[in-house]
Each structure stands twice: as structure tokens, then as C-alpha cells.
Amino acid sequence: MTAQTGTITLVNPVGQRAAARVALAPRLASLQGRSIGFIDNMKPNANLFVQYIEEMIRADYSDVQTHTVRKNFTSSRLIANELEGRVDALVNAWGD
């Protein structure tokens, strides 16, 4: 299986362009037979977002395994480590 790589440009929210370019993580060539993790951060409708993305993935890849973790009311509680070693890729419902 081959991995695809790319780059992103970091943009400072105050309008100053960051000088560094950061390489993107390698992308999976396919989700077939993979294990996908989902992080629900408890933002409004994050659970629905995770659910819909999982349904879309399963429609194309019926043998995919999924693992979901959900934050509790403590925003500083780390949960990504709960997926470490269990998943090949991650979907993070993150944002405000």
C-alpha cells in the first residue's frame, strides 16, 4: 500500500503568514479492512457528525472497524490516547 503526502501552509489568525510549511501526515491509500477512530468532543452536533461520517465510510467499506471515544465535561481531559495502537486513521469532531 502506498501513502500519499502533501504540505499545508500555516496561517496566523491575525493575518500574518507563518514562514514554516508543515508536512501532512501520510494518507491511507484505502480504508478497506482498516480500523478508524472517532473523537467526539461534545460540541453541539459533534456526535451526529461522527455518526454520519461513520455511516458514509461503512457504505463504501463494509469491513472497516470503528472505535469512538467521547470527551466528558472536562475540556482538558485528553482522550486520543485511548485510541493509540487501535486505529489506522482518525476523524476528530473538533472546532467551535
PDB file of N, CA and C in Angstrom:
ATOM      1  N   MET A   1       0.835  -1.166   0.000  1.00  0.00           N
ATOM      2  CA  MET A   1       0.000   0.000   0.000  1.00  0.00           C
ATOM      3  C   MET A   1       0.888   1.240   0.000  1.00  0.00           C
ATOM      4  N   THR A   2       0.542   2.220  -0.759  1.00  0.00           N
ATOM      5  CA  THR A   2       1.348   3.434  -0.810  1.00  0.00           C
ATOM      6  C   THR A   2       0.670   4.542  -0.029  1.00  0.00           C
ATOM      7  N   ALA A   3       1.469   5.389   0.552  1.00  0.00           N
ATOM      8  CA  ALA A   3       0.951   6.540   1.300  1.00  0.00           C
ATOM      9  C   ALA A   3       1.149   7.793   0.458  1.00  0.00           C
ATOM     10  N   GLN A   4       0.198   8.701   0.559  1.00  0.00           N
ATOM     11  CA  GLN A   4       0.275   9.976  -0.136  1.00  0.00           C
ATOM     12  C   GLN A   4       0.663  11.043   0.877  1.00  0.00           C
ATOM     13  N   THR A   5       1.511  11.963   0.483  1.00  0.00           N
ATOM     14  CA  THR A   5       1.885  13.050   1.385  1.00  0.00           C
ATOM     15  C   THR A   5       1.642  14.378   0.701  1.00  0.00           C
ATOM     16  N   GLY A   6       1.592  15.422   1.467  1.00  0.00           N
ATOM     17  CA  GLY A   6       1.384  16.775   0.943  1.00  0.00           C
ATOM     18  C   GLY A   6       1.902  17.771   1.955  1.00  0.00           C
ATOM     19  N   THR A   7       1.622  19.028   1.736  1.00  0.00           N
ATOM     20  CA  THR A   7       2.024  20.063   2.684  1.00  0.00           C
ATOM     21  C   THR A   7       0.859  20.998   2.931  1.00  0.00           C
ATOM     22  N   ILE A   8       0.930  21.686   4.047  1.00  0.00           N
ATOM     23  CA  ILE A   8      -0.057  22.713   4.358  1.00  0.00           C
ATOM     24  C   ILE A   8       0.691  23.997   4.697  1.00  0.00           C
ATOM     25  N   THR A   9       0.031  25.119   4.549  1.00  0.00           N
ATOM     26  CA  THR A   9       0.584  26.405   4.949  1.00  0.00           C
ATOM     27  C   THR A   9      -0.140  26.848   6.205  1.00  0.00           C
ATOM     28  N   LEU A  10       0.612  27.154   7.245  1.00  0.00           N
ATOM     29  CA  LEU A  10       0.016  27.647   8.482  1.00  0.00           C
ATOM     30  C   LEU A  10      -0.256  29.131   8.344  1.00  0.00           C
ATOM     31  N   VAL A  11      -1.456  29.546   8.728  1.00  0.00           N
ATOM     32  CA  VAL A  11      -1.841  30.946   8.628  1.00  0.00           C
ATOM     33  C   VAL A  11      -2.189  31.453  10.019  1.00  0.00           C
ATOM     34  N   ASN A  12      -1.565  32.537  10.417  1.00  0.00           N
ATOM     35  CA  ASN A  12      -1.818  33.172  11.697  1.00  0.00           C
ATOM     36  C   ASN A  12      -3.181  33.870  11.617  1.00  0.00           C
ATOM     37  N   PRO A  13      -4.064  33.672  12.602  1.00  0.00           N
ATOM     38  CA  PRO A  13      -5.407  34.272  12.527  1.00  0.00           C
ATOM     39  C   PRO A  13      -5.414  35.797  12.531  1.00  0.00           C
ATOM     40  N   VAL A  14      -4.293  36.429  12.867  1.00  0.00           N
ATOM     41  CA  VAL A  14      -4.246  37.887  12.817  1.00  0.00           C
ATOM     42  C   VAL A  14      -3.773  38.377  11.458  1.00  0.00           C
ATOM     43  N   GLY A  15      -3.616  37.475  10.508  1.00  0.00           N
ATOM     44  CA  GLY A  15      -3.304  37.865   9.147  1.00  0.00           C
ATOM     45  C   GLY A  15      -1.848  37.822   8.763  1.00  0.00           C
ATOM     46  N   GLN A  16      -0.980  37.378   9.651  1.00  0.00           N
ATOM     47  CA  GLN A  16       0.432  37.255   9.312  1.00  0.00           C
ATOM     48  C   GLN A  16       0.708  35.822   8.877  1.00  0.00           C
ATOM     49  N   ARG A  17       1.334  35.669   7.722  1.00  0.00           N
ATOM     50  CA  ARG A  17       1.600  34.334   7.202  1.00  0.00           C
ATOM     51  C   ARG A  17       2.761  33.700   7.953  1.00  0.00           C
ATOM     52  N   ALA A  18       2.574  32.476   8.385  1.00  0.00           N
ATOM     53  CA  ALA A  18       3.658  31.744   9.054  1.00  0.00           C
ATOM     54  C   ALA A  18       4.705  31.364   8.014  1.00  0.00           C
ATOM     55  N   ALA A  19       5.947  31.429   8.393  1.00  0.00           N
ATOM     56  CA  ALA A  19       7.038  31.157   7.456  1.00  0.00           C
ATOM     57  C   ALA A  19       7.211  29.665   7.194  1.00  0.00           C
ATOM     58  N   ALA A  20       6.852  28.828   8.138  1.00  0.00           N
ATOM     59  CA  ALA A  20       7.117  27.394   8.006  1.00  0.00           C
ATOM     60  C   ALA A  20       6.020  26.672   7.245  1.00  0.00           C
ATOM     61  N   ARG A  21       6.422  25.658   6.518  1.00  0.00           N
ATOM     62  CA  ARG A  21       5.476  24.735   5.908  1.00  0.00           C
ATOM     63  C   ARG A  21       5.601  23.421   6.660  1.00  0.00           C
ATOM     64  N   VAL A  22       4.485  22.803   6.946  1.00  0.00           N
ATOM     65  CA  VAL A  22       4.466  21.573   7.719  1.00  0.00           C
ATOM     66  C   VAL A  22       3.963  20.447   6.829  1.00  0.00           C
ATOM     67  N   ALA A  23       4.668  19.334   6.819  1.00  0.00           N
ATOM     68  CA  ALA A  23       4.255  18.185   6.019  1.00  0.00           C
ATOM     69  C   ALA A  23       3.016  17.546   6.635  1.00  0.00           C
ATOM     70  N   LEU A  24       2.074  17.170   5.791  1.00  0.00           N
ATOM     71  CA  LEU A  24       0.893  16.456   6.256  1.00  0.00           C
ATOM     72  C   LEU A  24       1.271  15.021   6.598  1.00  0.00           C
ATOM     73  N   ALA A  25       0.497  14.419   7.472  1.00  0.00           N
ATOM     74  CA  ALA A  25       0.703  13.004   7.794  1.00  0.00           C
ATOM     75  C   ALA A  25       0.397  12.174   6.552  1.00  0.00           C
ATOM     76  N   PRO A  26       1.057  11.037   6.402  1.00  0.00           N
ATOM     77  CA  PRO A  26       0.750  10.168   5.259  1.00  0.00           C
ATOM     78  C   PRO A  26      -0.721   9.758   5.278  1.00  0.00           C
ATOM     79  N   ARG A  27      -1.324   9.672   4.113  1.00  0.00           N
ATOM     80  CA  ARG A  27      -2.730   9.275   3.987  1.00  0.00           C
ATOM     81  C   ARG A  27      -2.811   7.815   3.581  1.00  0.00           C
ATOM     82  N   LEU A  28      -3.834   7.110   4.055  1.00  0.00           N
ATOM     83  CA  LEU A  28      -4.034   5.721   3.667  1.00  0.00           C
ATOM     84  C   LEU A  28      -4.493   5.658   2.218  1.00  0.00           C
ATOM     85  N   ALA A  29      -4.012   4.685   1.490  1.00  0.00           N
ATOM     86  CA  ALA A  29      -4.435   4.511   0.104  1.00  0.00           C
ATOM     87  C   ALA A  29      -5.885   4.046   0.044  1.00  0.00           C
ATOM     88  N   SER A  30      -6.353   3.312   1.053  1.00  0.00           N
ATOM     89  CA  SER A  30      -7.721   2.804   1.102  1.00  0.00           C
ATOM     90  C   SER A  30      -8.118   2.598   2.557  1.00  0.00           C
ATOM     91  N   LEU A  31      -9.416   2.614   2.817  1.00  0.00           N
ATOM     92  CA  LEU A  31      -9.923   2.313   4.155  1.00  0.00           C
ATOM     93  C   LEU A  31     -10.334   0.849   4.279  1.00  0.00           C
ATOM     94  N   GLN A  32     -10.230   0.101   3.190  1.00  0.00           N
ATOM     95  CA  GLN A  32     -10.613  -1.311   3.173  1.00  0.00           C
ATOM     96  C   GLN A  32      -9.883  -2.076   4.270  1.00  0.00           C
ATOM     97  N   GLY A  33     -10.651  -2.724   5.170  1.00  0.00           N
ATOM     98  CA  GLY A  33     -10.083  -3.545   6.225  1.00  0.00           C
ATOM     99  C   GLY A  33      -9.367  -2.780   7.325  1.00  0.00           C
ATOM    100  N   ARG A  34      -9.507  -1.487   7.352  1.00  0.00           N
ATOM    101  CA  ARG A  34      -8.806  -0.646   8.333  1.00  0.00           C
ATOM    102  C   ARG A  34      -9.636  -0.436   9.588  1.00  0.00           C
ATOM    103  N   SER A  35      -8.990   0.098  10.594  1.00  0.00           N
ATOM    104  CA  SER A  35      -9.622   0.452  11.854  1.00  0.00           C
ATOM    105  C   SER A  35      -9.597   1.977  11.957  1.00  0.00           C
ATOM    106  N   ILE A  36     -10.770   2.588  12.101  1.00  0.00           N
ATOM    107  CA  ILE A  36     -10.901   4.043  12.105  1.00  0.00           C
ATOM    108  C   ILE A  36     -11.382   4.497  13.481  1.00  0.00           C
ATOM    109  N   GLY A  37     -10.718   5.505  14.025  1.00  0.00           N
ATOM    110  CA  GLY A  37     -11.111   6.069  15.308  1.00  0.00           C
ATOM    111  C   GLY A  37     -11.874   7.362  15.123  1.00  0.00           C
ATOM    112  N   PHE A  38     -12.791   7.624  16.025  1.00  0.00           N
ATOM    113  CA  PHE A  38     -13.575   8.860  16.022  1.00  0.00           C
ATOM    114  C   PHE A  38     -13.472   9.501  17.397  1.00  0.00           C
ATOM    115  N   ILE A  39     -13.222  10.813  17.409  1.00  0.00           N
ATOM    116  CA  ILE A  39     -13.218  11.563  18.660  1.00  0.00           C
ATOM    117  C   ILE A  39     -14.400  12.522  18.642  1.00  0.00           C
ATOM    118  N   ASP A  40     -15.306  12.336  19.578  1.00  0.00           N
ATOM    119  CA  ASP A  40     -16.459  13.223  19.770  1.00  0.00           C
ATOM    120  C   ASP A  40     -16.090  14.170  20.903  1.00  0.00           C
ATOM    121  N   ASN A  41     -15.951  15.448  20.591  1.00  0.00           N
ATOM    122  CA  ASN A  41     -15.516  16.420  21.600  1.00  0.00           C
ATOM    123  C   ASN A  41     -16.665  17.070  22.356  1.00  0.00           C
ATOM    124  N   MET A  42     -17.882  16.582  22.174  1.00  0.00           N
ATOM    125  CA  MET A  42     -19.081  17.060  22.854  1.00  0.00           C
ATOM    126  C   MET A  42     -19.536  18.447  22.430  1.00  0.00           C
ATOM    127  N   LYS A  43     -19.006  18.979  21.344  1.00  0.00           N
ATOM    128  CA  LYS A  43     -19.525  20.240  20.816  1.00  0.00           C
ATOM    129  C   LYS A  43     -20.928  19.954  20.272  1.00  0.00           C
ATOM    130  N   PRO A  44     -21.764  20.973  20.127  1.00  0.00           N
ATOM    131  CA  PRO A  44     -23.107  20.734  19.592  1.00  0.00           C
ATOM    132  C   PRO A  44     -23.043  20.000  18.253  1.00  0.00           C
ATOM    133  N   ASN A  45     -23.757  18.905  18.165  1.00  0.00           N
ATOM    134  CA  ASN A  45     -23.887  18.068  16.973  1.00  0.00           C
ATOM    135  C   ASN A  45     -22.625  17.298  16.591  1.00  0.00           C
ATOM    136  N   ALA A  46     -21.609  17.309  17.429  1.00  0.00           N
ATOM    137  CA  ALA A  46     -20.397  16.536  17.126  1.00  0.00           C
ATOM    138  C   ALA A  46     -20.723  15.060  17.029  1.00  0.00           C
ATOM    139  N   ASN A  47     -21.603  14.576  17.906  1.00  0.00           N
ATOM    140  CA  ASN A  47     -21.981  13.155  17.847  1.00  0.00           C
ATOM    141  C   ASN A  47     -22.667  12.819  16.525  1.00  0.00           C
ATOM    142  N   LEU A  48     -23.484  13.731  16.005  1.00  0.00           N
ATOM    143  CA  LEU A  48     -24.127  13.499  14.712  1.00  0.00           C
ATOM    144  C   LEU A  48     -23.104  13.504  13.584  1.00  0.00           C
ATOM    145  N   PHE A  49     -22.153  14.422  13.643  1.00  0.00           N
ATOM    146  CA  PHE A  49     -21.092  14.473  12.644  1.00  0.00           C
ATOM    147  C   PHE A  49     -20.343  13.152  12.609  1.00  0.00           C
ATOM    148  N   VAL A  50     -19.926  12.668  13.778  1.00  0.00           N
ATOM    149  CA  VAL A  50     -19.199  11.400  13.861  1.00  0.00           C
ATOM    150  C   VAL A  50     -20.056  10.261  13.313  1.00  0.00           C
ATOM    151  N   GLN A  51     -21.318  10.240  13.686  1.00  0.00           N
ATOM    152  CA  GLN A  51     -22.235   9.182  13.230  1.00  0.00           C
ATOM    153  C   GLN A  51     -22.372   9.200  11.714  1.00  0.00           C
ATOM    154  N   TYR A  52     -22.581  10.362  11.122  1.00  0.00           N
ATOM    155  CA  TYR A  52     -22.753  10.465   9.667  1.00  0.00           C
ATOM    156  C   TYR A  52     -21.486  10.070   8.918  1.00  0.00           C
ATOM    157  N   ILE A  53     -20.333  10.494   9.412  1.00  0.00           N
ATOM    158  CA  ILE A  53     -19.075  10.129   8.758  1.00  0.00           C
ATOM    159  C   ILE A  53     -18.874   8.621   8.829  1.00  0.00           C
ATOM    160  N   GLU A  54     -19.165   8.032   9.978  1.00  0.00           N
ATOM    161  CA  GLU A  54     -19.043   6.575  10.115  1.00  0.00           C
ATOM    162  C   GLU A  54     -19.972   5.858   9.135  1.00  0.00           C
ATOM    163  N   GLU A  55     -21.201   6.321   9.009  1.00  0.00           N
ATOM    164  CA  GLU A  55     -22.150   5.709   8.078  1.00  0.00           C
ATOM    165  C   GLU A  55     -21.657   5.818   6.632  1.00  0.00           C
ATOM    166  N   MET A  56     -21.092   6.967   6.274  1.00  0.00           N
ATOM    167  CA  MET A  56     -20.578   7.152   4.913  1.00  0.00           C
ATOM    168  C   MET A  56     -19.396   6.219   4.646  1.00  0.00           C
ATOM    169  N   ILE A  57     -18.517   6.069   5.626  1.00  0.00           N
ATOM    170  CA  ILE A  57     -17.380   5.164   5.468  1.00  0.00           C
ATOM    171  C   ILE A  57     -17.867   3.727   5.332  1.00  0.00           C
ATOM    172  N   ARG A  58     -18.795   3.318   6.193  1.00  0.00           N
ATOM    173  CA  ARG A  58     -19.305   1.937   6.154  1.00  0.00           C
ATOM    174  C   ARG A  58     -20.039   1.631   4.847  1.00  0.00           C
ATOM    175  N   ALA A  59     -20.656   2.630   4.238  1.00  0.00           N
ATOM    176  CA  ALA A  59     -21.346   2.416   2.961  1.00  0.00           C
ATOM    177  C   ALA A  59     -20.364   1.992   1.866  1.00  0.00           C
ATOM    178  N   ASP A  60     -19.134   2.497   1.934  1.00  0.00           N
ATOM    179  CA  ASP A  60     -18.115   2.157   0.931  1.00  0.00           C
ATOM    180  C   ASP A  60     -17.192   1.034   1.372  1.00  0.00           C
ATOM    181  N   TYR A  61     -17.024   0.864   2.676  1.00  0.00           N
ATOM    182  CA  TYR A  61     -16.076  -0.120   3.212  1.00  0.00           C
ATOM    183  C   TYR A  61     -16.755  -0.896   4.336  1.00  0.00           C
ATOM    184  N   SER A  62     -17.461  -1.951   3.990  1.00  0.00           N
ATOM    185  CA  SER A  62     -18.259  -2.684   4.978  1.00  0.00           C
ATOM    186  C   SER A  62     -17.409  -3.404   6.021  1.00  0.00           C
ATOM    187  N   ASP A  63     -16.141  -3.665   5.731  1.00  0.00           N
ATOM    188  CA  ASP A  63     -15.311  -4.393   6.684  1.00  0.00           C
ATOM    189  C   ASP A  63     -14.480  -3.484   7.592  1.00  0.00           C
ATOM    190  N   VAL A  64     -14.726  -2.190   7.564  1.00  0.00           N
ATOM    191  CA  VAL A  64     -13.987  -1.264   8.414  1.00  0.00           C
ATOM    192  C   VAL A  64     -14.413  -1.464   9.868  1.00  0.00           C
ATOM    193  N   GLN A  65     -13.465  -1.345  10.771  1.00  0.00           N
ATOM    194  CA  GLN A  65     -13.754  -1.384  12.207  1.00  0.00           C
ATOM    195  C   GLN A  65     -13.728   0.048  12.714  1.00  0.00           C
ATOM    196  N   THR A  66     -14.591   0.370  13.669  1.00  0.00           N
ATOM    197  CA  THR A  66     -14.607   1.731  14.206  1.00  0.00           C
ATOM    198  C   THR A  66     -14.515   1.706  15.725  1.00  0.00           C
ATOM    199  N   HIS A  67     -13.916   2.753  16.253  1.00  0.00           N
ATOM    200  CA  HIS A  67     -13.770   2.942  17.696  1.00  0.00           C
ATOM    201  C   HIS A  67     -14.053   4.414  17.973  1.00  0.00           C
ATOM    202  N   THR A  68     -14.979   4.685  18.875  1.00  0.00           N
ATOM    203  CA  THR A  68     -15.327   6.071  19.196  1.00  0.00           C
ATOM    204  C   THR A  68     -15.016   6.360  20.651  1.00  0.00           C
ATOM    205  N   VAL A  69     -14.398   7.498  20.893  1.00  0.00           N
ATOM    206  CA  VAL A  69     -14.199   7.984  22.256  1.00  0.00           C
ATOM    207  C   VAL A  69     -14.878   9.339  22.350  1.00  0.00           C
ATOM    208  N   ARG A  70     -15.362   9.663  23.538  1.00  0.00           N
ATOM    209  CA  ARG A  70     -16.108  10.901  23.726  1.00  0.00           C
ATOM    210  C   ARG A  70     -15.586  11.630  24.946  1.00  0.00           C
ATOM    211  N   LYS A  71     -15.331  12.913  24.774  1.00  0.00           N
ATOM    212  CA  LYS A  71     -14.905  13.724  25.924  1.00  0.00           C
ATOM    213  C   LYS A  71     -16.034  13.791  26.943  1.00  0.00           C
ATOM    214  N   ASN A  72     -15.646  14.008  28.184  1.00  0.00           N
ATOM    215  CA  ASN A  72     -16.656  14.277  29.191  1.00  0.00           C
ATOM    216  C   ASN A  72     -16.736  15.790  29.368  1.00  0.00           C
ATOM    217  N   PHE A  73     -17.205  16.267  30.468  1.00  0.00           N
ATOM    218  CA  PHE A  73     -17.377  17.709  30.639  1.00  0.00           C
ATOM    219  C   PHE A  73     -16.078  18.435  30.986  1.00  0.00           C
ATOM    220  N   THR A  74     -14.985  17.705  31.128  1.00  0.00           N
ATOM    221  CA  THR A  74     -13.691  18.310  31.422  1.00  0.00           C
ATOM    222  C   THR A  74     -12.968  18.553  30.109  1.00  0.00           C
ATOM    223  N   SER A  75     -12.912  19.787  29.668  1.00  0.00           N
ATOM    224  CA  SER A  75     -12.344  20.080  28.357  1.00  0.00           C
ATOM    225  C   SER A  75     -10.863  19.760  28.267  1.00  0.00           C
ATOM    226  N   SER A  76     -10.160  19.752  29.379  1.00  0.00           N
ATOM    227  CA  SER A  76      -8.722  19.494  29.331  1.00  0.00           C
ATOM    228  C   SER A  76      -8.387  18.004  29.395  1.00  0.00           C
ATOM    229  N   ARG A  77      -9.378  17.167  29.559  1.00  0.00           N
ATOM    230  CA  ARG A  77      -9.135  15.723  29.628  1.00  0.00           C
ATOM    231  C   ARG A  77      -8.715  15.212  28.256  1.00  0.00           C
ATOM    232  N   LEU A  78      -7.580  14.559  28.195  1.00  0.00           N
ATOM    233  CA  LEU A  78      -7.085  14.001  26.943  1.00  0.00           C
ATOM    234  C   LEU A  78      -7.728  12.644  26.697  1.00  0.00           C
ATOM    235  N   ILE A  79      -8.134  12.389  25.435  1.00  0.00           N
ATOM    236  CA  ILE A  79      -8.766  11.102  25.145  1.00  0.00           C
ATOM    237  C   ILE A  79      -8.180  10.407  23.923  1.00  0.00           C
ATOM    238  N   ALA A  80      -7.403  11.099  23.115  1.00  0.00           N
ATOM    239  CA  ALA A  80      -6.852  10.479  21.903  1.00  0.00           C
ATOM    240  C   ALA A  80      -5.999   9.266  22.255  1.00  0.00           C
ATOM    241  N   ASN A  81      -5.344   9.290  23.421  1.00  0.00           N
ATOM    242  CA  ASN A  81      -4.509   8.160  23.818  1.00  0.00           C
ATOM    243  C   ASN A  81      -5.314   6.870  23.963  1.00  0.00           C
ATOM    244  N   GLU A  82      -6.626   6.976  24.163  1.00  0.00           N
ATOM    245  CA  GLU A  82      -7.476   5.789  24.276  1.00  0.00           C
ATOM    246  C   GLU A  82      -7.567   5.029  22.949  1.00  0.00           C
ATOM    247  N   LEU A  83      -7.207   5.690  21.850  1.00  0.00           N
ATOM    248  CA  LEU A  83      -7.252   5.057  20.530  1.00  0.00           C
ATOM    249  C   LEU A  83      -5.875   4.592  20.063  1.00  0.00           C
ATOM    250  N   GLU A  84      -4.845   4.976  20.783  1.00  0.00           N
ATOM    251  CA  GLU A  84      -3.477   4.666  20.369  1.00  0.00           C
ATOM    252  C   GLU A  84      -3.278   3.157  20.234  1.00  0.00           C
ATOM    253  N   GLY A  85      -2.725   2.753  19.108  1.00  0.00           N
ATOM    254  CA  GLY A  85      -2.470   1.346  18.838  1.00  0.00           C
ATOM    255  C   GLY A  85      -3.686   0.569  18.379  1.00  0.00           C
ATOM    256  N   ARG A  86      -4.856   1.194  18.343  1.00  0.00           N
ATOM    257  CA  ARG A  86      -6.095   0.520  17.959  1.00  0.00           C
ATOM    258  C   ARG A  86      -6.598   0.945  16.585  1.00  0.00           C
ATOM    259  N   VAL A  87      -6.108   2.083  16.061  1.00  0.00           N
ATOM    260  CA  VAL A  87      -6.658   2.614  14.817  1.00  0.00           C
ATOM    261  C   VAL A  87      -5.570   2.928  13.801  1.00  0.00           C
ATOM    262  N   ASP A  88      -5.968   2.886  12.526  1.00  0.00           N
ATOM    263  CA  ASP A  88      -5.080   3.242  11.419  1.00  0.00           C
ATOM    264  C   ASP A  88      -5.259   4.695  11.000  1.00  0.00           C
ATOM    265  N   ALA A  89      -6.419   5.271  11.311  1.00  0.00           N
ATOM    266  CA  ALA A  89      -6.736   6.647  10.935  1.00  0.00           C
ATOM    267  C   ALA A  89      -7.730   7.193  11.960  1.00  0.00           C
ATOM    268  N   LEU A  90      -7.883   8.528  11.936  1.00  0.00           N
ATOM    269  CA  LEU A  90      -8.708   9.188  12.947  1.00  0.00           C
ATOM    270  C   LEU A  90      -9.549  10.292  12.335  1.00  0.00           C
ATOM    271  N   VAL A  91     -10.811  10.392  12.788  1.00  0.00           N
ATOM    272  CA  VAL A  91     -11.690  11.507  12.457  1.00  0.00           C
ATOM    273  C   VAL A  91     -11.952  12.233  13.769  1.00  0.00           C
ATOM    274  N   ASN A  92     -11.636  13.517  13.810  1.00  0.00           N
ATOM    275  CA  ASN A  92     -11.787  14.297  15.018  1.00  0.00           C
ATOM    276  C   ASN A  92     -12.850  15.361  14.810  1.00  0.00           C
ATOM    277  N   ALA A  93     -13.964  15.259  15.546  1.00  0.00           N
ATOM    278  CA  ALA A  93     -15.004  16.286  15.500  1.00  0.00           C
ATOM    279  C   ALA A  93     -14.537  17.421  16.387  1.00  0.00           C
ATOM    280  N   TRP A  94     -13.788  18.351  15.799  1.00  0.00           N
ATOM    281  CA  TRP A  94     -13.124  19.399  16.563  1.00  0.00           C
ATOM    282  C   TRP A  94     -13.502  20.769  16.011  1.00  0.00           C
ATOM    283  N   GLY A  95     -13.668  21.706  16.879  1.00  0.00           N
ATOM    284  CA  GLY A  95     -13.961  23.069  16.451  1.00  0.00           C
ATOM    285  C   GLY A  95     -14.964  23.728  17.342  1.00  0.00           C
ATOM    286  N   ASP A  96     -15.235  24.976  17.057  1.00  0.00           N
ATOM    287  CA  ASP A  96     -16.225  25.743  17.825  1.00  0.00           C
ATOM    288  C   ASP A  96     -17.288  26.265  16.897  1.00  0.00           C
TER     289      ASP A  96
END
